[in-house]
Amino acid sequence: MPTLRPDQLQVVRSVEAQFYYNNRRLCVQMPTGSGKTVVAAEITRRMGARRVLYVVPSEEIFNQTAEKLRAAGVYPTLLQAGSYPNLTSTRCLLAMSQTLSNRLQQGLFKTWLPDVVICDEAHRLIDQHARVLGAFGCASIALTATPVRLDGRSLSNLWPTLIEGPSVGQLQETGALVRDIRTLDLPLADLRKVRKRAGDYEAASLSAAYENSRAADLSALYYFHHARARKTLAFAPSRKVSETLAAALNTMGVRAAHLDAKTKTDEREETLQRLRSGDLDVITNCALFVEGVDVPEIDCVLVCTSTLSLTKWMQMCGRGTRAAKGKNDLLIIDHGFCTRRLGPVDCDRDWSLAGKPIPT
């Protein structure tokens, strides 16, 4: 069973205190890399005989959560596509969000009702969460690094009590996150005419802006001169830009590989392992590793794209903020004006004001 850090234990105790005073809908904010799942697993363990429904949005997070729960001594029943488990003796049910929605309509929960629903990455799929909480009417804990949404909808409508965990700066001071985060602010594309949809840049328009500016070739040059030999995860706005960036890096002698949502799971895992072991320098990707990837060895995040979403920006940078043995710092190469628009990843933020940077 893992030993919790003092800051993690404080969050657990804050949740217990709010439940004691009958505040039953809580939103727990903790930065990427701070151990939200470890905290949630400990909260689940302490629930005793109460039935817990733990909801996650993706397969990567599903597998990591199952592992963390087992490490805490909680052995969940698994609900994912194609599974129809017997819930008779289940105390903790770990469910994929979409599968859960389907099973609600199919009557799986006629005889098993949760006492507490935990929603991971709660800023996502808010309508599904609302339906789940409406169906069960029980206590709930939302987990998120960024309790804000681009559409302006407030999580407080479902979870009115906010529990803020440690800031990125506090976690840097204790060594839980990498102590030194440096940013190279090097925009490459003209974003003024990029169309917007649902509050963020429209994918095809954003990709065209980066393709027309030859951003991938320029980004490869910047990497070669400023970040060579760093273990790097690169983000691109499209498959084409990601593949072009990987190809440009390889022509310079940098060992790079492209991955995207169509890449088979086994190949993804093999490629990530090559990055961990040092057999690969850079993984470029499109819409794949914004969340759910835990490779603490990453010491460079190359953002060859842009976003208006604070959540997406923090999640991308968060792939490299974890501390690791022999890791001295993190270099973020920002090719999309994100630092100027949304603030550095390690600045203090007021989450009651949509995560706005706190003036220093």
mmCIF file of C-alpha atoms in Angstrom:
data_model
loop_
_atom_site.group_PDB
_atom_site.id
_atom_site.type_symbol
_atom_site.label_atom_id
_atom_site.label_comp_id
_atom_site.label_asym_id
_atom_site.label_seq_id
_atom_site.Cartn_x
_atom_site.Cartn_y
_atom_site.Cartn_z
ATOM 1 C CA MET A 1 0.000 0.000 0.000
ATOM 2 C CA PRO A 2 1.540 3.347 -1.044
ATOM 3 C CA THR A 3 2.441 5.939 1.579
ATOM 4 C CA LEU A 4 0.735 9.239 0.871
ATOM 5 C CA ARG A 5 2.637 12.510 0.937
ATOM 6 C CA PRO A 6 1.478 15.102 3.502
ATOM 7 C CA ASP A 7 -0.250 17.183 0.811
ATOM 8 C CA GLN A 8 -2.111 14.120 -0.498
ATOM 9 C CA LEU A 9 -3.148 13.109 3.021
ATOM 10 C CA GLN A 10 -4.445 16.641 3.622
ATOM 11 C CA VAL A 11 -6.762 16.324 0.612
ATOM 12 C CA VAL A 12 -8.059 12.974 1.902
ATOM 13 C CA ARG A 13 -8.779 14.521 5.296
ATOM 14 C CA SER A 14 -10.495 17.515 3.693
ATOM 15 C CA VAL A 15 -12.824 15.177 1.815
ATOM 16 C CA GLU A 16 -13.597 13.274 5.022
ATOM 17 C CA ALA A 17 -14.299 16.528 6.869
ATOM 18 C CA GLN A 18 -16.705 17.750 4.183
ATOM 19 C CA PHE A 19 -18.572 14.431 4.254
ATOM 20 C CA TYR A 20 -18.718 14.658 8.060
ATOM 21 C CA TYR A 21 -20.480 18.020 7.752
ATOM 22 C CA ASN A 22 -22.837 16.501 5.172
ATOM 23 C CA ASN A 23 -21.416 18.307 2.147
ATOM 24 C CA ARG A 24 -22.038 15.490 -0.325
ATOM 25 C CA ARG A 25 -20.945 16.953 -3.684
ATOM 26 C CA LEU A 26 -17.230 17.801 -3.753
ATOM 27 C CA CYS A 27 -14.868 18.936 -6.508
ATOM 28 C CA VAL A 28 -11.235 18.035 -5.779
ATOM 29 C CA GLN A 29 -8.678 20.036 -7.779
ATOM 30 C CA MET A 30 -5.104 18.728 -7.883
ATOM 31 C CA PRO A 31 -2.440 19.499 -10.529
ATOM 32 C CA THR A 32 -1.445 16.981 -13.177
ATOM 33 C CA GLY A 33 1.208 14.707 -11.710
ATOM 34 C CA SER A 34 0.211 15.334 -8.094
ATOM 35 C CA GLY A 35 -1.322 11.890 -7.607
ATOM 36 C CA LYS A 36 -5.080 12.444 -7.876
ATOM 37 C CA THR A 37 -5.676 8.746 -8.503
ATOM 38 C CA VAL A 38 -3.599 7.699 -5.489
ATOM 39 C CA VAL A 39 -5.652 10.102 -3.354
ATOM 40 C CA ALA A 40 -8.926 8.809 -4.803
ATOM 41 C CA ALA A 41 -7.841 5.205 -4.206
ATOM 42 C CA GLU A 42 -7.144 6.009 -0.548
ATOM 43 C CA ILE A 43 -10.510 7.756 -0.215
ATOM 44 C CA THR A 44 -12.155 4.674 -1.717
ATOM 45 C CA ARG A 45 -10.291 2.392 0.689
ATOM 46 C CA ARG A 46 -11.469 4.475 3.641
ATOM 47 C CA MET A 47 -15.089 4.251 2.510
ATOM 48 C CA GLY A 48 -15.281 0.881 4.250
ATOM 49 C CA ALA A 49 -18.481 -0.947 3.359
ATOM 50 C CA ARG A 50 -19.930 1.913 1.295
ATOM 51 C CA ARG A 51 -20.343 1.089 -2.395
ATOM 52 C CA VAL A 52 -18.242 3.243 -4.720
ATOM 53 C CA LEU A 53 -18.823 3.791 -8.439
ATOM 54 C CA TYR A 54 -15.586 5.127 -9.959
ATOM 55 C CA VAL A 55 -16.074 6.599 -13.454
ATOM 56 C CA VAL A 56 -13.248 7.350 -15.926
ATOM 57 C CA PRO A 57 -13.362 8.703 -19.503
ATOM 58 C CA SER A 58 -10.702 6.699 -21.359
ATOM 59 C CA GLU A 59 -9.045 3.310 -21.606
ATOM 60 C CA GLU A 60 -5.614 4.624 -20.578
ATOM 61 C CA ILE A 61 -6.995 6.181 -17.401
ATOM 62 C CA PHE A 62 -9.121 3.063 -16.784
ATOM 63 C CA ASN A 63 -6.078 0.765 -16.699
ATOM 64 C CA GLN A 64 -4.008 3.128 -14.541
ATOM 65 C CA THR A 65 -6.880 3.579 -12.083
ATOM 66 C CA ALA A 66 -7.419 -0.167 -11.745
ATOM 67 C CA GLU A 67 -3.720 -0.539 -10.932
ATOM 68 C CA LYS A 68 -3.773 2.249 -8.323
ATOM 69 C CA LEU A 69 -6.907 0.891 -6.661
ATOM 70 C CA ARG A 70 -5.385 -2.579 -6.342
ATOM 71 C CA ALA A 71 -2.193 -1.074 -4.906
ATOM 72 C CA ALA A 72 -4.345 0.570 -2.212
ATOM 73 C CA GLY A 73 -5.973 -2.758 -1.366
ATOM 74 C CA VAL A 74 -9.191 -2.120 -3.295
ATOM 75 C CA TYR A 75 -10.058 -4.759 -5.906
ATOM 76 C CA PRO A 76 -12.630 -3.255 -8.251
ATOM 77 C CA THR A 77 -15.145 -4.970 -10.460
ATOM 78 C CA LEU A 78 -14.487 -3.754 -14.016
ATOM 79 C CA LEU A 79 -17.184 -2.379 -16.308
ATOM 80 C CA GLN A 80 -16.029 -1.710 -19.843
ATOM 81 C CA ALA A 81 -17.187 -2.443 -23.381
ATOM 82 C CA GLY A 82 -18.364 -6.039 -23.742
ATOM 83 C CA SER A 83 -18.508 -6.787 -19.999
ATOM 84 C CA TYR A 84 -21.654 -7.538 -17.980
ATOM 85 C CA PRO A 85 -20.359 -8.180 -14.446
ATOM 86 C CA ASN A 86 -22.351 -9.618 -11.578
ATOM 87 C CA LEU A 87 -22.531 -6.781 -9.047
ATOM 88 C CA THR A 88 -23.949 -8.780 -6.130
ATOM 89 C CA SER A 89 -20.853 -8.586 -3.926
ATOM 90 C CA THR A 90 -19.224 -5.538 -5.547
ATOM 91 C CA ARG A 91 -17.988 -2.768 -3.261
ATOM 92 C CA CYS A 92 -16.077 -0.769 -5.895
ATOM 93 C CA LEU A 93 -17.143 -0.675 -9.537
ATOM 94 C CA LEU A 94 -14.665 0.901 -11.963
ATOM 95 C CA ALA A 95 -16.523 1.958 -15.100
ATOM 96 C CA MET A 96 -15.802 3.514 -18.462
ATOM 97 C CA SER A 97 -18.121 6.505 -18.778
ATOM 98 C CA GLN A 98 -19.690 5.560 -22.117
ATOM 99 C CA THR A 99 -20.193 1.931 -21.073
ATOM 100 C CA LEU A 100 -21.808 3.110 -17.850
ATOM 101 C CA SER A 101 -24.274 5.261 -19.798
ATOM 102 C CA ASN A 102 -25.212 2.262 -21.932
ATOM 103 C CA ARG A 103 -25.655 -0.057 -18.946
ATOM 104 C CA LEU A 104 -27.874 2.476 -17.174
ATOM 105 C CA GLN A 105 -30.330 2.135 -20.039
ATOM 106 C CA GLN A 106 -30.012 -1.661 -20.017
ATOM 107 C CA GLY A 107 -31.015 -2.069 -16.372
ATOM 108 C CA LEU A 108 -27.701 -3.284 -14.899
ATOM 109 C CA PHE A 109 -28.254 -1.196 -11.757
ATOM 110 C CA LYS A 110 -31.665 -2.440 -10.694
ATOM 111 C CA THR A 111 -30.241 -4.206 -7.624
ATOM 112 C CA TRP A 112 -26.901 -2.438 -7.073
ATOM 113 C CA LEU A 113 -26.793 1.244 -6.169
ATOM 114 C CA PRO A 114 -23.670 3.228 -5.253
ATOM 115 C CA ASP A 115 -23.307 5.285 -2.090
ATOM 116 C CA VAL A 116 -20.620 7.478 -3.678
ATOM 117 C CA VAL A 117 -19.801 8.262 -7.315
ATOM 118 C CA ILE A 118 -16.224 9.374 -8.126
ATOM 119 C CA CYS A 119 -15.875 11.097 -11.515
ATOM 120 C CA ASP A 120 -12.333 11.402 -12.844
ATOM 121 C CA GLU A 121 -11.462 14.173 -15.337
ATOM 122 C CA ALA A 122 -14.808 15.629 -14.292
ATOM 123 C CA HIS A 123 -14.508 18.685 -16.536
ATOM 124 C CA ARG A 124 -15.130 16.313 -19.449
ATOM 125 C CA LEU A 125 -18.423 14.585 -20.329
ATOM 126 C CA ILE A 126 -20.361 16.793 -17.932
ATOM 127 C CA ASP A 127 -23.733 15.858 -19.427
ATOM 128 C CA GLN A 128 -23.021 12.159 -18.856
ATOM 129 C CA HIS A 129 -21.991 12.892 -15.275
ATOM 130 C CA ALA A 130 -25.224 14.823 -14.737
ATOM 131 C CA ARG A 131 -27.274 11.863 -15.973
ATOM 132 C CA VAL A 132 -25.390 9.448 -13.718
ATOM 133 C CA LEU A 133 -25.786 11.627 -10.640
ATOM 134 C CA GLY A 134 -29.433 12.190 -11.501
ATOM 135 C CA ALA A 135 -29.977 8.445 -11.749
ATOM 136 C CA PHE A 136 -28.402 7.641 -8.396
ATOM 137 C CA GLY A 137 -28.883 10.829 -6.347
ATOM 138 C CA CYS A 138 -25.983 9.958 -4.070
ATOM 139 C CA ALA A 139 -22.812 11.659 -2.808
ATOM 140 C CA SER A 140 -20.160 12.397 -5.415
ATOM 141 C CA ILE A 141 -16.518 13.461 -5.727
ATOM 142 C CA ALA A 142 -15.242 15.125 -8.894
ATOM 143 C CA LEU A 143 -11.534 14.842 -9.680
ATOM 144 C CA THR A 144 -9.821 17.311 -12.002
ATOM 145 C CA ALA A 145 -6.622 19.281 -12.484
ATOM 146 C CA THR A 146 -8.577 22.107 -14.108
ATOM 147 C CA PRO A 147 -12.161 22.666 -12.889
ATOM 148 C CA VAL A 148 -13.015 24.900 -15.863
ATOM 149 C CA ARG A 149 -14.637 24.389 -19.258
ATOM 150 C CA LEU A 150 -14.331 26.296 -22.527
ATOM 151 C CA ASP A 151 -18.105 26.560 -22.846
ATOM 152 C CA GLY A 152 -18.258 28.382 -19.500
ATOM 153 C CA ARG A 153 -20.454 25.776 -17.837
ATOM 154 C CA SER A 154 -19.614 25.549 -14.152
ATOM 155 C CA LEU A 155 -18.790 22.293 -12.421
ATOM 156 C CA SER A 156 -20.252 23.846 -9.284
ATOM 157 C CA ASN A 157 -23.757 23.053 -10.538
ATOM 158 C CA LEU A 158 -22.973 19.369 -9.865
ATOM 159 C CA TRP A 159 -20.214 19.713 -7.259
ATOM 160 C CA PRO A 160 -20.657 23.006 -5.338
ATOM 161 C CA THR A 161 -17.865 22.488 -2.769
ATOM 162 C CA LEU A 162 -14.331 23.037 -4.112
ATOM 163 C CA ILE A 163 -11.357 21.421 -2.372
ATOM 164 C CA GLU A 164 -8.080 22.800 -3.712
ATOM 165 C CA GLY A 165 -5.011 20.635 -3.383
ATOM 166 C CA PRO A 166 -1.423 21.910 -3.457
ATOM 167 C CA SER A 167 -0.346 24.274 -6.224
ATOM 168 C CA VAL A 168 2.257 23.364 -8.840
ATOM 169 C CA GLY A 169 4.726 25.653 -7.045
ATOM 170 C CA GLN A 170 4.173 23.938 -3.702
ATOM 171 C CA LEU A 171 4.700 20.528 -5.295
ATOM 172 C CA GLN A 172 7.916 21.794 -6.889
ATOM 173 C CA GLU A 173 9.207 22.920 -3.510
ATOM 174 C CA THR A 174 8.656 19.461 -2.006
ATOM 175 C CA GLY A 175 10.141 17.686 -5.030
ATOM 176 C CA ALA A 176 6.886 15.983 -6.014
ATOM 177 C CA LEU A 177 7.071 17.787 -9.367
ATOM 178 C CA VAL A 178 10.176 18.796 -11.283
ATOM 179 C CA ARG A 179 11.655 21.872 -9.592
ATOM 180 C CA ASP A 180 12.753 23.851 -12.644
ATOM 181 C CA ILE A 181 10.351 24.467 -15.545
ATOM 182 C CA ARG A 182 11.666 26.588 -18.412
ATOM 183 C CA THR A 183 9.660 27.788 -21.402
ATOM 184 C CA LEU A 184 10.810 28.814 -24.853
ATOM 185 C CA ASP A 185 8.088 31.050 -26.304
ATOM 186 C CA LEU A 186 8.557 30.586 -30.056
ATOM 187 C CA PRO A 187 5.270 30.998 -31.995
ATOM 188 C CA LEU A 188 5.371 29.663 -35.547
ATOM 189 C CA ALA A 189 1.920 30.097 -37.090
ATOM 190 C CA ASP A 190 -0.366 33.063 -37.757
ATOM 191 C CA LEU A 191 -3.492 32.200 -35.788
ATOM 192 C CA ARG A 192 -5.489 35.359 -36.439
ATOM 193 C CA LYS A 193 -7.606 33.817 -39.195
ATOM 194 C CA VAL A 194 -7.973 30.352 -37.676
ATOM 195 C CA ARG A 195 -11.647 29.501 -37.241
ATOM 196 C CA LYS A 196 -13.046 28.676 -33.800
ATOM 197 C CA ARG A 197 -15.561 26.065 -32.779
ATOM 198 C CA ALA A 198 -16.982 25.358 -29.296
ATOM 199 C CA GLY A 199 -14.557 27.868 -27.786
ATOM 200 C CA ASP A 200 -11.336 26.424 -29.226
ATOM 201 C CA TYR A 201 -9.578 26.438 -32.581
ATOM 202 C CA GLU A 202 -11.262 24.355 -35.267
ATOM 203 C CA ALA A 203 -9.013 21.372 -36.033
ATOM 204 C CA ALA A 204 -8.786 21.599 -39.843
ATOM 205 C CA SER A 205 -8.270 25.368 -39.816
ATOM 206 C CA LEU A 206 -5.592 25.121 -37.126
ATOM 207 C CA SER A 207 -3.798 22.352 -39.001
ATOM 208 C CA ALA A 208 -3.818 24.415 -42.205
ATOM 209 C CA ALA A 209 -2.217 27.346 -40.386
ATOM 210 C CA TYR A 210 0.641 25.164 -39.157
ATOM 211 C CA GLU A 211 1.086 23.435 -42.502
ATOM 212 C CA ASN A 212 1.164 26.721 -44.426
ATOM 213 C CA SER A 213 3.821 28.146 -42.110
ATOM 214 C CA ARG A 214 6.040 25.040 -42.432
ATOM 215 C CA ALA A 215 5.929 24.893 -38.657
ATOM 216 C CA ALA A 216 6.981 21.236 -38.460
ATOM 217 C CA ASP A 217 10.287 21.855 -40.258
ATOM 218 C CA LEU A 218 11.011 24.962 -38.180
ATOM 219 C CA SER A 219 10.058 23.177 -34.961
ATOM 220 C CA ALA A 220 12.502 20.376 -35.772
ATOM 221 C CA LEU A 221 15.286 22.961 -36.133
ATOM 222 C CA TYR A 222 14.419 24.555 -32.790
ATOM 223 C CA TYR A 223 14.438 21.142 -31.131
ATOM 224 C CA PHE A 224 17.814 20.299 -32.664
ATOM 225 C CA HIS A 225 19.389 23.513 -31.368
ATOM 226 C CA HIS A 226 17.675 23.840 -27.966
ATOM 227 C CA ALA A 227 16.539 20.398 -26.802
ATOM 228 C CA ARG A 228 18.601 17.737 -28.534
ATOM 229 C CA ALA A 229 18.933 14.498 -26.507
ATOM 230 C CA ARG A 230 15.984 15.363 -24.260
ATOM 231 C CA LYS A 231 13.221 12.778 -23.932
ATOM 232 C CA THR A 232 10.441 14.630 -25.656
ATOM 233 C CA LEU A 233 6.717 14.350 -26.225
ATOM 234 C CA ALA A 234 5.538 16.587 -29.068
ATOM 235 C CA PHE A 235 1.982 17.690 -29.786
ATOM 236 C CA ALA A 236 0.700 18.568 -33.258
ATOM 237 C CA PRO A 237 -2.662 19.810 -34.566
ATOM 238 C CA SER A 238 -3.051 17.019 -37.122
ATOM 239 C CA ARG A 239 -1.662 13.691 -38.208
ATOM 240 C CA LYS A 240 0.021 15.339 -41.197
ATOM 241 C CA VAL A 241 1.887 17.911 -39.075
ATOM 242 C CA SER A 242 2.883 15.212 -36.565
ATOM 243 C CA GLU A 243 4.234 12.908 -39.286
ATOM 244 C CA THR A 244 6.074 15.797 -40.967
ATOM 245 C CA LEU A 245 7.670 16.775 -37.667
ATOM 246 C CA ALA A 246 8.815 13.201 -36.984
ATOM 247 C CA ALA A 247 10.248 12.912 -40.504
ATOM 248 C CA ALA A 248 12.083 16.245 -40.225
ATOM 249 C CA LEU A 249 13.619 15.208 -36.908
ATOM 250 C CA ASN A 250 14.753 11.874 -38.307
ATOM 251 C CA THR A 251 16.550 13.584 -41.219
ATOM 252 C CA MET A 252 18.576 15.483 -38.588
ATOM 253 C CA GLY A 253 19.612 12.293 -36.850
ATOM 254 C CA VAL A 254 17.038 12.629 -34.058
ATOM 255 C CA ARG A 255 15.275 9.340 -33.309
ATOM 256 C CA ALA A 256 11.596 10.244 -33.629
ATOM 257 C CA ALA A 257 8.352 8.318 -34.093
ATOM 258 C CA HIS A 258 4.776 9.401 -34.780
ATOM 259 C CA LEU A 259 1.713 8.019 -33.000
ATOM 260 C CA ASP A 260 -1.965 8.836 -33.258
ATOM 261 C CA ALA A 261 -5.356 7.474 -32.261
ATOM 262 C CA LYS A 262 -5.256 4.906 -35.082
ATOM 263 C CA THR A 263 -2.021 3.359 -33.807
ATOM 264 C CA LYS A 264 -2.566 -0.051 -32.219
ATOM 265 C CA THR A 265 -2.311 -0.198 -28.439
ATOM 266 C CA ASP A 266 0.639 -2.618 -28.482
ATOM 267 C CA GLU A 267 2.605 -0.317 -30.785
ATOM 268 C CA ARG A 268 1.849 2.673 -28.560
ATOM 269 C CA GLU A 269 3.126 0.870 -25.481
ATOM 270 C CA GLU A 270 6.230 -0.383 -27.293
ATOM 271 C CA THR A 271 7.021 3.132 -28.555
ATOM 272 C CA LEU A 272 6.549 4.667 -25.102
ATOM 273 C CA GLN A 273 8.865 2.029 -23.649
ATOM 274 C CA ARG A 274 11.507 2.919 -26.247
ATOM 275 C CA LEU A 275 11.253 6.553 -25.106
ATOM 276 C CA ARG A 276 11.574 5.538 -21.441
ATOM 277 C CA SER A 277 14.608 3.369 -22.121
ATOM 278 C CA GLY A 278 16.408 5.959 -24.261
ATOM 279 C CA ASP A 279 16.089 4.099 -27.567
ATOM 280 C CA LEU A 280 13.943 6.955 -28.876
ATOM 281 C CA ASP A 281 14.322 10.719 -28.480
ATOM 282 C CA VAL A 282 10.947 12.116 -29.531
ATOM 283 C CA ILE A 283 7.374 10.892 -29.876
ATOM 284 C CA THR A 284 5.169 13.164 -31.970
ATOM 285 C CA ASN A 285 1.426 12.750 -31.639
ATOM 286 C CA CYS A 286 -1.929 14.184 -32.562
ATOM 287 C CA ALA A 287 -4.885 14.062 -30.119
ATOM 288 C CA LEU A 288 -3.530 11.027 -28.298
ATOM 289 C CA PHE A 289 -1.441 11.837 -25.230
ATOM 290 C CA VAL A 290 -3.107 14.967 -23.822
ATOM 291 C CA GLU A 291 -4.053 12.869 -20.784
ATOM 292 C CA GLY A 292 -3.468 9.411 -19.361
ATOM 293 C CA VAL A 293 0.247 9.081 -20.159
ATOM 294 C CA ASP A 294 2.601 8.646 -17.226
ATOM 295 C CA VAL A 295 6.253 8.823 -18.375
ATOM 296 C CA PRO A 296 8.078 10.790 -15.650
ATOM 297 C CA GLU A 297 11.312 10.644 -17.653
ATOM 298 C CA ILE A 298 9.962 13.139 -20.213
ATOM 299 C CA ASP A 299 11.995 16.331 -19.801
ATOM 300 C CA CYS A 300 10.811 18.256 -22.859
ATOM 301 C CA VAL A 301 7.280 18.981 -24.075
ATOM 302 C CA LEU A 302 7.179 20.399 -27.586
ATOM 303 C CA VAL A 303 3.848 22.099 -28.343
ATOM 304 C CA CYS A 304 3.724 22.470 -32.141
ATOM 305 C CA THR A 305 0.044 23.410 -31.997
ATOM 306 C CA SER A 306 -2.157 25.857 -30.129
ATOM 307 C CA THR A 307 -5.269 25.928 -27.982
ATOM 308 C CA LEU A 308 -7.572 28.360 -26.224
ATOM 309 C CA SER A 309 -8.274 25.742 -23.565
ATOM 310 C CA LEU A 310 -6.485 26.127 -20.243
ATOM 311 C CA THR A 311 -7.296 22.489 -19.503
ATOM 312 C CA LYS A 312 -5.656 21.227 -22.685
ATOM 313 C CA TRP A 313 -2.611 23.477 -22.185
ATOM 314 C CA MET A 314 -2.102 22.300 -18.604
ATOM 315 C CA GLN A 315 -2.612 18.652 -19.589
ATOM 316 C CA MET A 316 -0.070 18.832 -22.417
ATOM 317 C CA CYS A 317 2.572 20.474 -20.227
ATOM 318 C CA GLY A 318 1.692 18.097 -17.407
ATOM 319 C CA ARG A 319 3.056 15.158 -19.392
ATOM 320 C CA GLY A 320 6.501 16.445 -18.397
ATOM 321 C CA THR A 321 6.048 17.964 -14.943
ATOM 322 C CA ARG A 322 6.530 14.766 -12.943
ATOM 323 C CA ALA A 323 9.792 14.376 -11.067
ATOM 324 C CA ALA A 324 12.106 11.476 -11.911
ATOM 325 C CA LYS A 325 15.518 10.218 -10.891
ATOM 326 C CA GLY A 326 18.230 12.127 -12.754
ATOM 327 C CA LYS A 327 15.725 14.639 -14.154
ATOM 328 C CA ASN A 328 16.893 18.185 -13.433
ATOM 329 C CA ASP A 329 14.342 20.296 -15.265
ATOM 330 C CA LEU A 330 11.567 20.458 -17.839
ATOM 331 C CA LEU A 331 11.808 22.425 -21.062
ATOM 332 C CA ILE A 332 8.531 23.485 -22.685
ATOM 333 C CA ILE A 333 8.786 24.698 -26.279
ATOM 334 C CA ASP A 334 5.645 26.689 -27.008
ATOM 335 C CA HIS A 335 4.940 27.262 -30.706
ATOM 336 C CA GLY A 336 1.361 28.415 -30.185
ATOM 337 C CA PHE A 337 1.173 31.582 -28.019
ATOM 338 C CA CYS A 338 -0.208 29.429 -25.167
ATOM 339 C CA THR A 339 2.112 30.779 -22.471
ATOM 340 C CA ARG A 340 1.234 34.372 -23.335
ATOM 341 C CA ARG A 341 -2.490 33.680 -23.488
ATOM 342 C CA LEU A 342 -3.010 31.161 -20.670
ATOM 343 C CA GLY A 343 -0.008 31.674 -18.393
ATOM 344 C CA PRO A 344 2.968 29.451 -17.493
ATOM 345 C CA VAL A 345 2.111 25.957 -16.298
ATOM 346 C CA ASP A 346 3.773 26.584 -12.922
ATOM 347 C CA CYS A 347 2.173 29.940 -12.055
ATOM 348 C CA ASP A 348 -0.216 30.169 -9.098
ATOM 349 C CA ARG A 349 -3.862 30.171 -10.168
ATOM 350 C CA ASP A 350 -7.173 31.161 -8.628
ATOM 351 C CA TRP A 351 -9.492 28.273 -9.505
ATOM 352 C CA SER A 352 -12.500 30.110 -8.146
ATOM 353 C CA LEU A 353 -11.882 32.581 -10.991
ATOM 354 C CA ALA A 354 -11.567 29.990 -13.772
ATOM 355 C CA GLY A 355 -7.881 29.334 -13.105
ATOM 356 C CA LYS A 356 -6.671 32.848 -13.840
ATOM 357 C CA PRO A 357 -2.993 33.434 -12.959
ATOM 358 C CA ILE A 358 -2.512 35.165 -9.618
ATOM 359 C CA PRO A 359 -0.476 38.384 -10.051
ATOM 360 C CA THR A 360 2.938 38.205 -8.386
#
